[in-house]
Structure formats: C-alpha cells, structure tokens
Coordinates of C-alpha atoms in Angstrom, one line a residue:
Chain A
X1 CA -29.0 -4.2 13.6
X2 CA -25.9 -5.5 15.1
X3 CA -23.5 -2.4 16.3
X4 CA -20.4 -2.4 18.4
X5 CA -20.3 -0.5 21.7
X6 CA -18.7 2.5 21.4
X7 CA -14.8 3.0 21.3
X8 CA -12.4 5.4 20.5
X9 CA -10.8 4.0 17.5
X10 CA -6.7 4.3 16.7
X11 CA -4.5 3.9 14.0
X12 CA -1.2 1.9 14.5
X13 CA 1.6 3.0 12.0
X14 CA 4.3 0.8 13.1
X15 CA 4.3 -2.3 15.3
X16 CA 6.2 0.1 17.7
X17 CA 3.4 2.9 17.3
X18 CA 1.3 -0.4 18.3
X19 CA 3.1 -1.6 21.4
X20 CA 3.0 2.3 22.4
X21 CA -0.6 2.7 21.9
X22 CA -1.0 -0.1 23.7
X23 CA 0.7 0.9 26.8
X24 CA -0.8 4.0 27.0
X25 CA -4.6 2.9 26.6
X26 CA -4.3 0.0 29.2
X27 CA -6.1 -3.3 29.5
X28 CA -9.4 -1.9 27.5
X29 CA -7.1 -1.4 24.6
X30 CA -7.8 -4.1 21.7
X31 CA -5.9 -4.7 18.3
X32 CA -8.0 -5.0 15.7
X33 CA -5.9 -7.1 12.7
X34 CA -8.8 -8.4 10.0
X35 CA -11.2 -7.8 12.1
X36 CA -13.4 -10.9 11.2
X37 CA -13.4 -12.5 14.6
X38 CA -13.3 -9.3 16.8
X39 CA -15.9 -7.4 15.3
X40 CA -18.5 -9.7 15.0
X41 CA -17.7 -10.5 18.7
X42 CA -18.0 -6.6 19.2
X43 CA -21.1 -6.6 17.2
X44 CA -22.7 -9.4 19.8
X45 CA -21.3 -7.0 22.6
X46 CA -19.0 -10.4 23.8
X47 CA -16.2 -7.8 23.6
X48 CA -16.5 -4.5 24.3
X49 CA -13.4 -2.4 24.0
X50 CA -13.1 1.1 25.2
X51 CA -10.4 1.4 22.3
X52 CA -9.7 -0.5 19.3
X53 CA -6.0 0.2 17.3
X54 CA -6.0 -0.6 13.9
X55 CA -3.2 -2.3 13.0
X56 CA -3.8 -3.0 8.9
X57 CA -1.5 -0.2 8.2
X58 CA 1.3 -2.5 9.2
X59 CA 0.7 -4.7 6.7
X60 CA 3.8 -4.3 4.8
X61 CA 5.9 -4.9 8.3
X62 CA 4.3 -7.9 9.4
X63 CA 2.7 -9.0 6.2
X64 CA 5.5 -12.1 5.2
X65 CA 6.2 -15.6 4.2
X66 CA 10.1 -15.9 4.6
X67 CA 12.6 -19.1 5.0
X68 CA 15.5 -17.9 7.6
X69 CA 17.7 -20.7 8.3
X70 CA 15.9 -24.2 9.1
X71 CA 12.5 -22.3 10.1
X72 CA 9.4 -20.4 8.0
X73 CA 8.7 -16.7 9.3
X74 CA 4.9 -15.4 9.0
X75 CA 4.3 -12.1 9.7
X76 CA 0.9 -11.9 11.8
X77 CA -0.6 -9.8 9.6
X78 CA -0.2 -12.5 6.4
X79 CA -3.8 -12.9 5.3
X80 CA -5.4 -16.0 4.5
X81 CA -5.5 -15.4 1.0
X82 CA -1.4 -15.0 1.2
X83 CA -1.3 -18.0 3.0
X84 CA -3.5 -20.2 0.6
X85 CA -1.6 -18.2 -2.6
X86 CA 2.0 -19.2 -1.1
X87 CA 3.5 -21.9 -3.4
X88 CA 6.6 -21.9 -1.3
X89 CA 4.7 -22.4 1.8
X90 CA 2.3 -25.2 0.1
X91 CA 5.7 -26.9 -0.7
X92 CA 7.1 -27.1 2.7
X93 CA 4.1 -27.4 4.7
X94 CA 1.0 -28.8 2.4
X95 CA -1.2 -28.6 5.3
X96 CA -1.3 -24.8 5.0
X97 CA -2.9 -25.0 1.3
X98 CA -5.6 -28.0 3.1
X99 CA -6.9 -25.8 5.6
X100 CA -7.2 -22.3 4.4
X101 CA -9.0 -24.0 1.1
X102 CA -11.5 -24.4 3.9
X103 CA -11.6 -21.4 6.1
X104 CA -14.3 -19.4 5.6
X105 CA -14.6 -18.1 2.0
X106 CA -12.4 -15.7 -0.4
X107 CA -13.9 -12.6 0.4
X108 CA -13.2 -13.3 4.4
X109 CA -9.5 -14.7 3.3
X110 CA -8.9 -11.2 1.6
X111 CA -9.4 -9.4 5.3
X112 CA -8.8 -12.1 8.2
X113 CA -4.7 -13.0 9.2
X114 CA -2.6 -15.2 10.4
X115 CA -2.3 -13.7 14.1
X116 CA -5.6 -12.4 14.1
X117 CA -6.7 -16.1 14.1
X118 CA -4.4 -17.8 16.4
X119 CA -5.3 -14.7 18.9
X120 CA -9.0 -15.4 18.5
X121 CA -8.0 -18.5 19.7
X122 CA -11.5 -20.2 19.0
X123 CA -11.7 -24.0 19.8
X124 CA -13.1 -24.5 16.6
X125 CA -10.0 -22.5 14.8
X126 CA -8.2 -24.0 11.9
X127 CA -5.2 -22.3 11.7
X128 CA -4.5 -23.3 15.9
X129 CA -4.5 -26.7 15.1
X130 CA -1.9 -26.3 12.0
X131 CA 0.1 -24.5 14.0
X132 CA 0.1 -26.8 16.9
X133 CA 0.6 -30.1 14.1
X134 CA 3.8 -28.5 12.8
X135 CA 5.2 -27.4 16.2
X136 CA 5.5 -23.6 15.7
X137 CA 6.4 -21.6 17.5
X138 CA 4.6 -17.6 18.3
X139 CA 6.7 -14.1 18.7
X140 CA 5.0 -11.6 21.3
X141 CA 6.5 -8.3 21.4
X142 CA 6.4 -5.7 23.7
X143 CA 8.5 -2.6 24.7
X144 CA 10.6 -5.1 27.2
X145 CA 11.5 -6.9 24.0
X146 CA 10.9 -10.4 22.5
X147 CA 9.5 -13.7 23.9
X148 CA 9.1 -17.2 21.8
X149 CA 6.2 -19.6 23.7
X150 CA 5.5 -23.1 22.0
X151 CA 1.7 -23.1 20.6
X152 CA 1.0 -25.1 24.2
X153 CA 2.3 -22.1 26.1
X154 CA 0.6 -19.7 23.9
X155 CA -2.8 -21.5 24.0
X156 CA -3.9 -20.7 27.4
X157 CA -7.9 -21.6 26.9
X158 CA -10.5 -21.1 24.9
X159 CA -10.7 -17.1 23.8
X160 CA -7.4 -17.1 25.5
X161 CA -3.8 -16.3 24.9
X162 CA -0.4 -15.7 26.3
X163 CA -0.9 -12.1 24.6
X164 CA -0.8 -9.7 28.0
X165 CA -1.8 -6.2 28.0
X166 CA 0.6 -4.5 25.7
X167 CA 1.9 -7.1 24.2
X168 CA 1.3 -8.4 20.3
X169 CA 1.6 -11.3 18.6
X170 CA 3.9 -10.4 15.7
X171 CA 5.6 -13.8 14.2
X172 CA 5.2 -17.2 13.7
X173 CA 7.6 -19.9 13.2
X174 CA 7.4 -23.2 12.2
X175 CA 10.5 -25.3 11.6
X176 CA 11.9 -26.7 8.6
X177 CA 12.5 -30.8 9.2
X178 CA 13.5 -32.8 6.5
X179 CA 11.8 -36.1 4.9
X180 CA 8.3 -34.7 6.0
X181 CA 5.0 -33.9 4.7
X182 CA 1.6 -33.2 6.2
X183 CA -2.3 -32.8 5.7
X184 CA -5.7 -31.3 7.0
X185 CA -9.0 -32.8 7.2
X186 CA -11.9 -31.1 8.0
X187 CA -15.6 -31.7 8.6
X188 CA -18.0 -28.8 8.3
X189 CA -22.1 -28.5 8.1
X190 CA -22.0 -26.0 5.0
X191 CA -18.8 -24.9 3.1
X192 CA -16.9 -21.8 4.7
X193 CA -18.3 -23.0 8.7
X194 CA -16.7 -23.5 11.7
X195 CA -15.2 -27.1 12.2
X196 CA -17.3 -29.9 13.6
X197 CA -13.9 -31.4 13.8
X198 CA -10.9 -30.6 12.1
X199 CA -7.5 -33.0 12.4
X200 CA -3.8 -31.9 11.4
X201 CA -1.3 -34.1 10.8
X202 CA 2.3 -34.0 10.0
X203 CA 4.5 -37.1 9.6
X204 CA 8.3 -37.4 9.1
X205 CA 10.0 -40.4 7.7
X206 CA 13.8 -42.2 7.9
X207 CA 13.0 -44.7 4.8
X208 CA 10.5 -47.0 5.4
X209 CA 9.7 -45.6 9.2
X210 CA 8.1 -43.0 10.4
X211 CA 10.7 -41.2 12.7
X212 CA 8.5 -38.9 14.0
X213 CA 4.4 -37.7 13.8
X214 CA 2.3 -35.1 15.3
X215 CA -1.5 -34.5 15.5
X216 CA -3.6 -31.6 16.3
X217 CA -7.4 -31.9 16.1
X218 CA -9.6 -28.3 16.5
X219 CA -13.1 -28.4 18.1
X220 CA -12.7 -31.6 20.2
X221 CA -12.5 -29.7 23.3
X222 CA -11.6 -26.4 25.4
X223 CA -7.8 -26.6 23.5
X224 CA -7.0 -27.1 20.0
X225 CA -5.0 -30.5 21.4
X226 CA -1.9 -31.6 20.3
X227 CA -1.5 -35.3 21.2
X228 CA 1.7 -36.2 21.9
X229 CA 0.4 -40.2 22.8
X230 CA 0.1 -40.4 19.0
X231 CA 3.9 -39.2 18.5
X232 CA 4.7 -42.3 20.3
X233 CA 2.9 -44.5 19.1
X234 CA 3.8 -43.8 15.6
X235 CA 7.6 -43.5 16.1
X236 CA 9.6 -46.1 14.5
X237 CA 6.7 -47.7 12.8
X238 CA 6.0 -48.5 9.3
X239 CA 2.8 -46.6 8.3
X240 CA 0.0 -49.3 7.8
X241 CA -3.9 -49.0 8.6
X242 CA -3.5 -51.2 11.4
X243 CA -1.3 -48.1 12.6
X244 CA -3.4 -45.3 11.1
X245 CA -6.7 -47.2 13.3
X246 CA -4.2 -46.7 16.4
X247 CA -3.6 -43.4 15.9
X248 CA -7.2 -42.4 15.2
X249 CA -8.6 -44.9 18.4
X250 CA -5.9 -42.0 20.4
X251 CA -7.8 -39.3 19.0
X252 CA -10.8 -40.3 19.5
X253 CA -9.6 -41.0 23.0
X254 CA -8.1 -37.8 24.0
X255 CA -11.2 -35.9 22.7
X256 CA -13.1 -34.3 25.1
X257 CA -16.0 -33.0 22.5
X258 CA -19.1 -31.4 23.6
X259 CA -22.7 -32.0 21.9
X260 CA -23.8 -29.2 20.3
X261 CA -26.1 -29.0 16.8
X262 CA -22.7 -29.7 14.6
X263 CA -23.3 -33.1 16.7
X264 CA -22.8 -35.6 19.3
X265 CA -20.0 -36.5 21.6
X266 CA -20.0 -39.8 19.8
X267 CA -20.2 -38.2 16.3
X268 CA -17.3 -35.8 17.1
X269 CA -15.5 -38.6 18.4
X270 CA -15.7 -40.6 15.5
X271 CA -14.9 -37.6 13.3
X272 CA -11.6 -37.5 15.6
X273 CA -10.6 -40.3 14.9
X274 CA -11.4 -40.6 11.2
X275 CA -9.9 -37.6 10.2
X276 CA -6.7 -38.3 11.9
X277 CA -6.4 -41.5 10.0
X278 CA -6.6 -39.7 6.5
X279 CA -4.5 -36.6 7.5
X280 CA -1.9 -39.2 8.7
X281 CA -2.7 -41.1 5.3
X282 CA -2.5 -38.7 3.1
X283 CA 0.4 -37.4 4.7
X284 CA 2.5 -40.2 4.4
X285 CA 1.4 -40.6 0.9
X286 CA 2.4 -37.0 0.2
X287 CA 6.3 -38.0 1.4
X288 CA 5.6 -41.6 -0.8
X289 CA 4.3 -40.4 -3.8
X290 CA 1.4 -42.8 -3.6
X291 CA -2.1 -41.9 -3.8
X292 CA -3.2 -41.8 -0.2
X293 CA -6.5 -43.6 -0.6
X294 CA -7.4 -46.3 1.8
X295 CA -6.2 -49.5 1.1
Chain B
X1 CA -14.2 11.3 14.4
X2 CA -13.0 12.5 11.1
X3 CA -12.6 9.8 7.7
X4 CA -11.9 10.7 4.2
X5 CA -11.7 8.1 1.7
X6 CA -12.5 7.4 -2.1
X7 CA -15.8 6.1 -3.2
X8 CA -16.2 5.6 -6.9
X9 CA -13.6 7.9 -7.7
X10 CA -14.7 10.7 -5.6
X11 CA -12.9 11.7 -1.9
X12 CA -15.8 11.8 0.6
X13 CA -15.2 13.1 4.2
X14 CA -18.2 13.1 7.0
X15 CA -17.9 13.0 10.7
X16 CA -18.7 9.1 12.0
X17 CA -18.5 7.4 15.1
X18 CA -15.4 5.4 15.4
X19 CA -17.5 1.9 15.7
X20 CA -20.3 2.9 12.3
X21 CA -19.5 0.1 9.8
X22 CA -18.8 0.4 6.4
X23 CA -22.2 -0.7 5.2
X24 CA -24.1 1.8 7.1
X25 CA -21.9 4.5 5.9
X26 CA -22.5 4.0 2.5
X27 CA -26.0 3.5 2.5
X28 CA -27.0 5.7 5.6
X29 CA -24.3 8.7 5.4
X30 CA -23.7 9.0 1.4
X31 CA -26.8 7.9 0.2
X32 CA -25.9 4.9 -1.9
X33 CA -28.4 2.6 -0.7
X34 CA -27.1 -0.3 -4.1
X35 CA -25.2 -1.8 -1.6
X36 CA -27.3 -4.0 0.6
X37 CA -27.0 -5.0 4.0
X38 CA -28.2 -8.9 4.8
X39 CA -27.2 -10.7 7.2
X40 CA -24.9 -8.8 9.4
X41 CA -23.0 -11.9 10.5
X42 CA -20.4 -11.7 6.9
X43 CA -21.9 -15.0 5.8
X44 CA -24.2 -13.9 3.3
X45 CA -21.8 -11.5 1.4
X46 CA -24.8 -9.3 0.1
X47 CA -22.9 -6.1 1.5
X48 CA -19.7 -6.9 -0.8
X49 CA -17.5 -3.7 -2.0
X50 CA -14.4 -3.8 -2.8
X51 CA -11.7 -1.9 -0.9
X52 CA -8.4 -1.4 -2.9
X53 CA -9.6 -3.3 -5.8
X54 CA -10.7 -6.3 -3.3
X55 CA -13.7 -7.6 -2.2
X56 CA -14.4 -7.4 1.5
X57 CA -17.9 -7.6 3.0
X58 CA -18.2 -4.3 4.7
X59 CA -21.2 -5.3 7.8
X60 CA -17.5 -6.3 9.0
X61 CA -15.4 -3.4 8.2
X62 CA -15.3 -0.2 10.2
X63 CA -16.2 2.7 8.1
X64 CA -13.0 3.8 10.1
X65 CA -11.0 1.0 9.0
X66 CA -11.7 1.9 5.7
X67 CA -10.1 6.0 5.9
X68 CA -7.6 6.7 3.1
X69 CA -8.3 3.8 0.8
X70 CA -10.2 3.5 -2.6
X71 CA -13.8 1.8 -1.7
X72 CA -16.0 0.9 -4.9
X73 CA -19.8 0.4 -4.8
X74 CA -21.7 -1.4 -7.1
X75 CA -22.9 2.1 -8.2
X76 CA -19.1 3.1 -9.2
X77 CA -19.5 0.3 -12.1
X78 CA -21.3 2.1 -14.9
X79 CA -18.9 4.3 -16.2
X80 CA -20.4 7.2 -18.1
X81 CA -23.3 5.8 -19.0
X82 CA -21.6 2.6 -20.0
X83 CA -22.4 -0.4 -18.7
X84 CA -19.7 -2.6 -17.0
X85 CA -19.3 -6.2 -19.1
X86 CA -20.3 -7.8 -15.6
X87 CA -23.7 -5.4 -15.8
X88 CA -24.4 -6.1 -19.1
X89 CA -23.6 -10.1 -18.3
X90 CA -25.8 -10.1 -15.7
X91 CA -28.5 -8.3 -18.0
X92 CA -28.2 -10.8 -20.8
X93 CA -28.0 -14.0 -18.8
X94 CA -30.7 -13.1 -16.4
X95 CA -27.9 -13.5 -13.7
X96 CA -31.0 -12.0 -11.2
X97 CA -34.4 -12.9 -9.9
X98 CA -35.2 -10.8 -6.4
X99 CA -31.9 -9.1 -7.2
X100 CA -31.1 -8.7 -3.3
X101 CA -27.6 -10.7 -3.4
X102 CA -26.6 -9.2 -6.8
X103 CA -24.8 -6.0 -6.2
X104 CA -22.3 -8.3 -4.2
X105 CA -22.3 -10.9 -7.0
X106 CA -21.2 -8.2 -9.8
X107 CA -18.3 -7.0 -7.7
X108 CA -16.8 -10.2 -6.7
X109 CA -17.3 -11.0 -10.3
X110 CA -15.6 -8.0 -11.0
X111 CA -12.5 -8.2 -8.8
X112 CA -12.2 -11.7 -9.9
X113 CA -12.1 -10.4 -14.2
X114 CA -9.5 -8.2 -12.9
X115 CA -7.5 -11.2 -11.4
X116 CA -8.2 -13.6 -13.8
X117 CA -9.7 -12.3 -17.2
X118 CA -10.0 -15.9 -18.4
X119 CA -11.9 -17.5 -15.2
X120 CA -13.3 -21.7 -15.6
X121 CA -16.8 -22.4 -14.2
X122 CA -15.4 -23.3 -10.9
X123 CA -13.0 -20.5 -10.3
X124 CA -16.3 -18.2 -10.5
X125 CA -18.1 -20.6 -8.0
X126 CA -15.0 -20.5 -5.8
X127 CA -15.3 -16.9 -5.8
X128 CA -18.6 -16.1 -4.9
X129 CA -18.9 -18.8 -2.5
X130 CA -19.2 -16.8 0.3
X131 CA -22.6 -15.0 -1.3
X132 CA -25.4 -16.3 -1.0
X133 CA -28.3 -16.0 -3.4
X134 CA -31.9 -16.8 -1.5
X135 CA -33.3 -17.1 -4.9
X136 CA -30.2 -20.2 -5.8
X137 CA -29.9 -18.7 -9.1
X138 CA -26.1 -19.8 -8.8
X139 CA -26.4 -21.0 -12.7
X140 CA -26.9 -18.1 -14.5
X141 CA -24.8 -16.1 -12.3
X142 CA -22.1 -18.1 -12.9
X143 CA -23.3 -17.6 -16.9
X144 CA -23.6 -14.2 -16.2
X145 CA -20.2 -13.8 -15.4
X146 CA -19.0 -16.2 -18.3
X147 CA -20.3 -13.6 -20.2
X148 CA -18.6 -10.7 -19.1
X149 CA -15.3 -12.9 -18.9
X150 CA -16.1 -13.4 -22.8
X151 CA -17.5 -9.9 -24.1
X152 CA -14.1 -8.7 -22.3
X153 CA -12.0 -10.7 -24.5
X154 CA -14.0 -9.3 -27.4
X155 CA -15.4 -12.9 -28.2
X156 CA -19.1 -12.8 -27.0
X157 CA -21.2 -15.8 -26.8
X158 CA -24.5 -16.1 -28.2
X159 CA -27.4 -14.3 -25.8
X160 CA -29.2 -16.6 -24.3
X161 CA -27.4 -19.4 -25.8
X162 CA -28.0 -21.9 -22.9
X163 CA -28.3 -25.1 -24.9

C-alpha cells in the first residue's frame, strides 16, 4: 500500500488565505491543486511535506479562461477538462484542444489543473511545452505583490520552478497575435502516458510567409526546450517540406534525450524531429485551410 | 483531524489522519468495501467514485480533500431496491467477467448518462479510458452502457441482441 508521510493538512479559502498559510508554515509548506502529480509523488515518499494546503476551494477565483486585451487569462486552478471543453480557447490556440485530448485520461482531467502541471514541472509534461510554444507568460503572487517571468524564467529544471516559499503560481497568459495557428504531436507507449516525445508548434503568417514560428518539444531533455534556432530559420520563409525537414533536423539537434524503456536517444531524436515537422505542418495548414497531410 | 462529508446521501463524520486517501476511507473506515482499490498509481481507475457528480479515482484523493462535498459509491446506485439503468445494463449485457474493474465502469458510465444521455460508441470508450478491465471485456461494457443510455430514453434494445 502506497501512503503519504504524515502532514498536517490545510484548507485555503482565498488565494490570500493561501499566500498567508504559506508564510506561516514555511518552506515544508506544499499546495496541493489536483493533486495528481503531488500525491502520487507523496505516495512514493519523493515529497514529503510537513503540511499540505488545499487549495481546490479556490476554484471559483482562479478557475478561468478570459480574453483581456491582446492576451488569454488562465486561472491556475482551470482543469484539464476546462481546458480541452474551451471552444474559445480551441479557437485561438488549437494546440490546447491537441494536447489535453492526450493527457492522461477524463477521470484524471476532471481533478489535475493548469498550474498544478506547469508546477510539477515534469520533463515529460505536456502542458510546459504548450506553454513555452505560444510564449506565455506565468503570474506568481505573494504578499509582496505580483511578478510576470517568461516560461524560460519560470522553468528552472526539472521538478523545478521559479515558485519560492510563499509564493503561488496564480495566472497564465498567453498572447493574442494575429494570422496564427498552432498544433501538438505526441508520441506515447499506451494512451493516457507520459510523452516519449511530445512537439508544440505555433506558426504565424504575413501572406505567403511565415513571419514568425516557435517550437517546444517535452521529454527531450532536463527542460521542456523552446528552440529559438527554429524561429529563425523559419522567419520569412514560405512553408515547404524542404523547410519543415529543416526545422525538424533543429530539433532533433537541440535534443538532448536520454534512453530510457519509452526508447533510445536515436529513437527520441527521430521522434523530435518528426513531430516538429507535422506540428509545424499541420499548423500552417490550420492558418491555410488545407489539409496538412504530407505532400 | 475531523471530515464530514456526504456519501450516498448520507453525512458521515469520523476522525482520519490528514494524509488517509479516499479509497481507504471508504472501504476501511465506513465499511463499503464495493469500491475497489487496484493499482494505487490512478492508472487503472478501479477505485472510481464520483465527487460532486464527477468521477475522480479516489487512491489519489485525500479523504481530506474530499470534506464538505457529495461522494457517491457504486453502493449509492440502487435506489430503493431499484436497480440503476447502468446496473441493470451491465446485468443484461454481461458488461462483467471477474467483475474487479466494474464498480468503476458503472460510475463513469453513470456520470457520463448524466452529461450526455444520448452517448455514440466512442464517447463511452473515451470515457472509461482511463479503466482498465484485466479481463478486456471493453465490448460488452461498452454494450452495457448502450443499454442503459437506451432503457433511459425508454427505448430498450433487445437483450442480448448482439447480432
């Protein structure tokens, strides 16, 4: 029987209530948001909090898919589900509706969130490299206030974050660019697992060009990687597969995968740089209106 | 510490360590061993209840976490003596061989009805595919719940009418 360690356990009733909580309990303090990446880490006794704070009861503050201004606002504690349900946010950012189709499984989607996931910050995490693909950015509060840190400043390492002690993650923000669309691929053993390797993509287009691209592969390394070497190379270009084979060769590149039973290096590599040429695909073909099959 | 909550309709309070999961309260503190406890890992979704009318799979849900809301078990289905449609489905369709992943099944099936009283064939596979049944008897579960989807709209199809 798997069992946590003991902790005293807390109930947050306002993001405030949270940050308080927080401060008083110190550094063995731990949110606890879904709860279906900190648990079964609690359960393995990889994380053993002396207290754990509840923080579902904030749902209605920080559960939200809002357009202010040029930018989407996600509440941390959106749920998958509301995040695969969200026409509006499917519209905008297609990529959202790709990956969460293959995180996990409904009944998981019905408990794990938004900020739960990014602060799990597991190589192998989905929802990091979406984020990372369409540039948000991530709100920690704390009783000092507000600070806004780019996915790269947020991403500190594997398991780790720019989430101090009493500090949470409360907001996400992705902005709104015209012309664009964008995609996920994803390789997994059995439905509902962890990523061999996953690739983002999200392309932007001024007629026939593209005038700007980004890429963010999960499980290729220590960091879900943004590669900006693929940004250049696609600015300014027409889309082809001659381009799309660039891009991927990048991927492949800048992967730093590490054999493990999903696979080799050389299999992971490929993977990097196969599913970066469909996401960029089927991007593009998303802001065409063509099919997005290989030609 | 102290939790109250609802199960099957009834307000339950017992003293609990803060880090006792949901499925060991349910079968070890109030007795109601229908809901079973598999994997441990929330992969095989044997442990399925739902909490506020969803399904969660409680091996990863503090019994803590789950204070003040409305937690159902597959023992809160029968009402009365009456079965529920997704009982009686799994009944008539043989929706269960060893029978360990079906308490699970039946409430995902259920929660889904309540969503979407008109599901297709690969809605309901969508739904419960984060169960797993060791026996793979995914066809006549999904049948099972076909049935219950039609006996709910007061259409049943034929028992055992597997052409």
């Amino acid at each position: 029987m798997q069992v946590p360690a003991p902790f005293e356990y807390e109930r947050a009733t306002s993001v405030d209530h949270a940050i308080a909580l927080l401060e008083r309990l110190g550094s063995e303090a731990r949110l606890v948001a879904g709860g279906h990446s900190l648990l079964p880490m609690m359960k393995l006794r990889f994380a053993t909090p002396e207290y754990l704070i509840d923080i579902n009861d904030l749902h209605d503050e920080l559960g939200y898919i809002r357009v202010e201004g040029d930018e989407f606002r996600i509440g941390a504690m959106t749920r998958h589900r509301e995040l695969l349900e969200s026409d509006e946010l499917a519209a905008a950012f297609p990529i959202f509706r790709d990956a969460e189709k293959v995180i996990a499984d409904p009944v998981v989607r019905n408990r794990g969130t938004l900020g739960g996931s990014l602060c799990q910050a597991d190589p192998a995490e989905d929802l990091s490299a979406v984020c990372t693909t369409l540039d948000a950015s991530c709100v920690i509060r704390s009783s000092d206030g507000e600070r806004v840190l780019t996915m790269h400043e947020f991403h500190r390492g594997p398991y780790e974050t720019a989430v101090e002690d009493a500090q949470m993650l409360t907001e996400i923000r992705i902005p709104i660019r015209p012309n664009g669309s964008s995609a996920y691929e994803k390789v997994e053993r059995r439905a509902g697992d962890w990523a061999i390797v996953s690739a983002g993509a999200a392309v932007w287009m001024d007629g026939e060009t593209i005038s700007d691209a980004r890429v963010g592969l999960a499980a290729v390394g220590p960091n879900t990687t943004g590669i900006g070497a693929i940004s250049e190379a696609l600015r300014g270009q027409v889309p082809t597969e001659e381009l799309y084979a660039t891009a991927g060769g990048l991927a492949a590149e800048a992967s730093r995968p590490s054999a493990d039973s999903r696979g080799t290096e050389a299999y992971k590599r490929h993977l990097a740089d196969e599913l970066t040429r469909r996401a960029l695909r089927r991007s593009v073909a998303r802001i065409t209106g063509t099919n997005g099959q290989e030609a | 510490m102290q939790v109250t909550m609802t199960v099957n309709g009834e307000e339950v309070t017992k003293e609990i360590e803060g880090r006792l999961l949901l499925v060991h309260f349910i079968r070890d503190h109030l007795g109601l061993t229908g809901t079973h406890w598999g994997c441990d890992t929330s992969n095989c979704g044997t442990c399925v209840v739902l909490m506020d009318d969803e399904p969660v799979k409680s091996c990863t849900v503090l019994a803590a976490m789950a204070g003040g809301r409305q937690v159902r078990t597959v023992e809160g289905l029968e009402v009365d003596g009456v079965l529920d449609p997704v009982q009686e489905g799994f009944m008539q369709c043989h929706g269960l061989q060893c029978g360990f992943c079906t308490p699970g099944m039946m409430l995902t099936a259920r929660a889904l009805l309540d969503d979407n009283p008109d599901p297709t064939e690969h809605e309901i596979r969508e739904a419960i595919s984060g169960q797993i049944c060791r026996c793979t008897g995914y066809s006549t579960i999904v049948r099972s719940v076909q049935w219950a989807a039609n006996a709910e709209s007061e259409s049943p199809v034929t028992v055992g009418g597997a052409s």
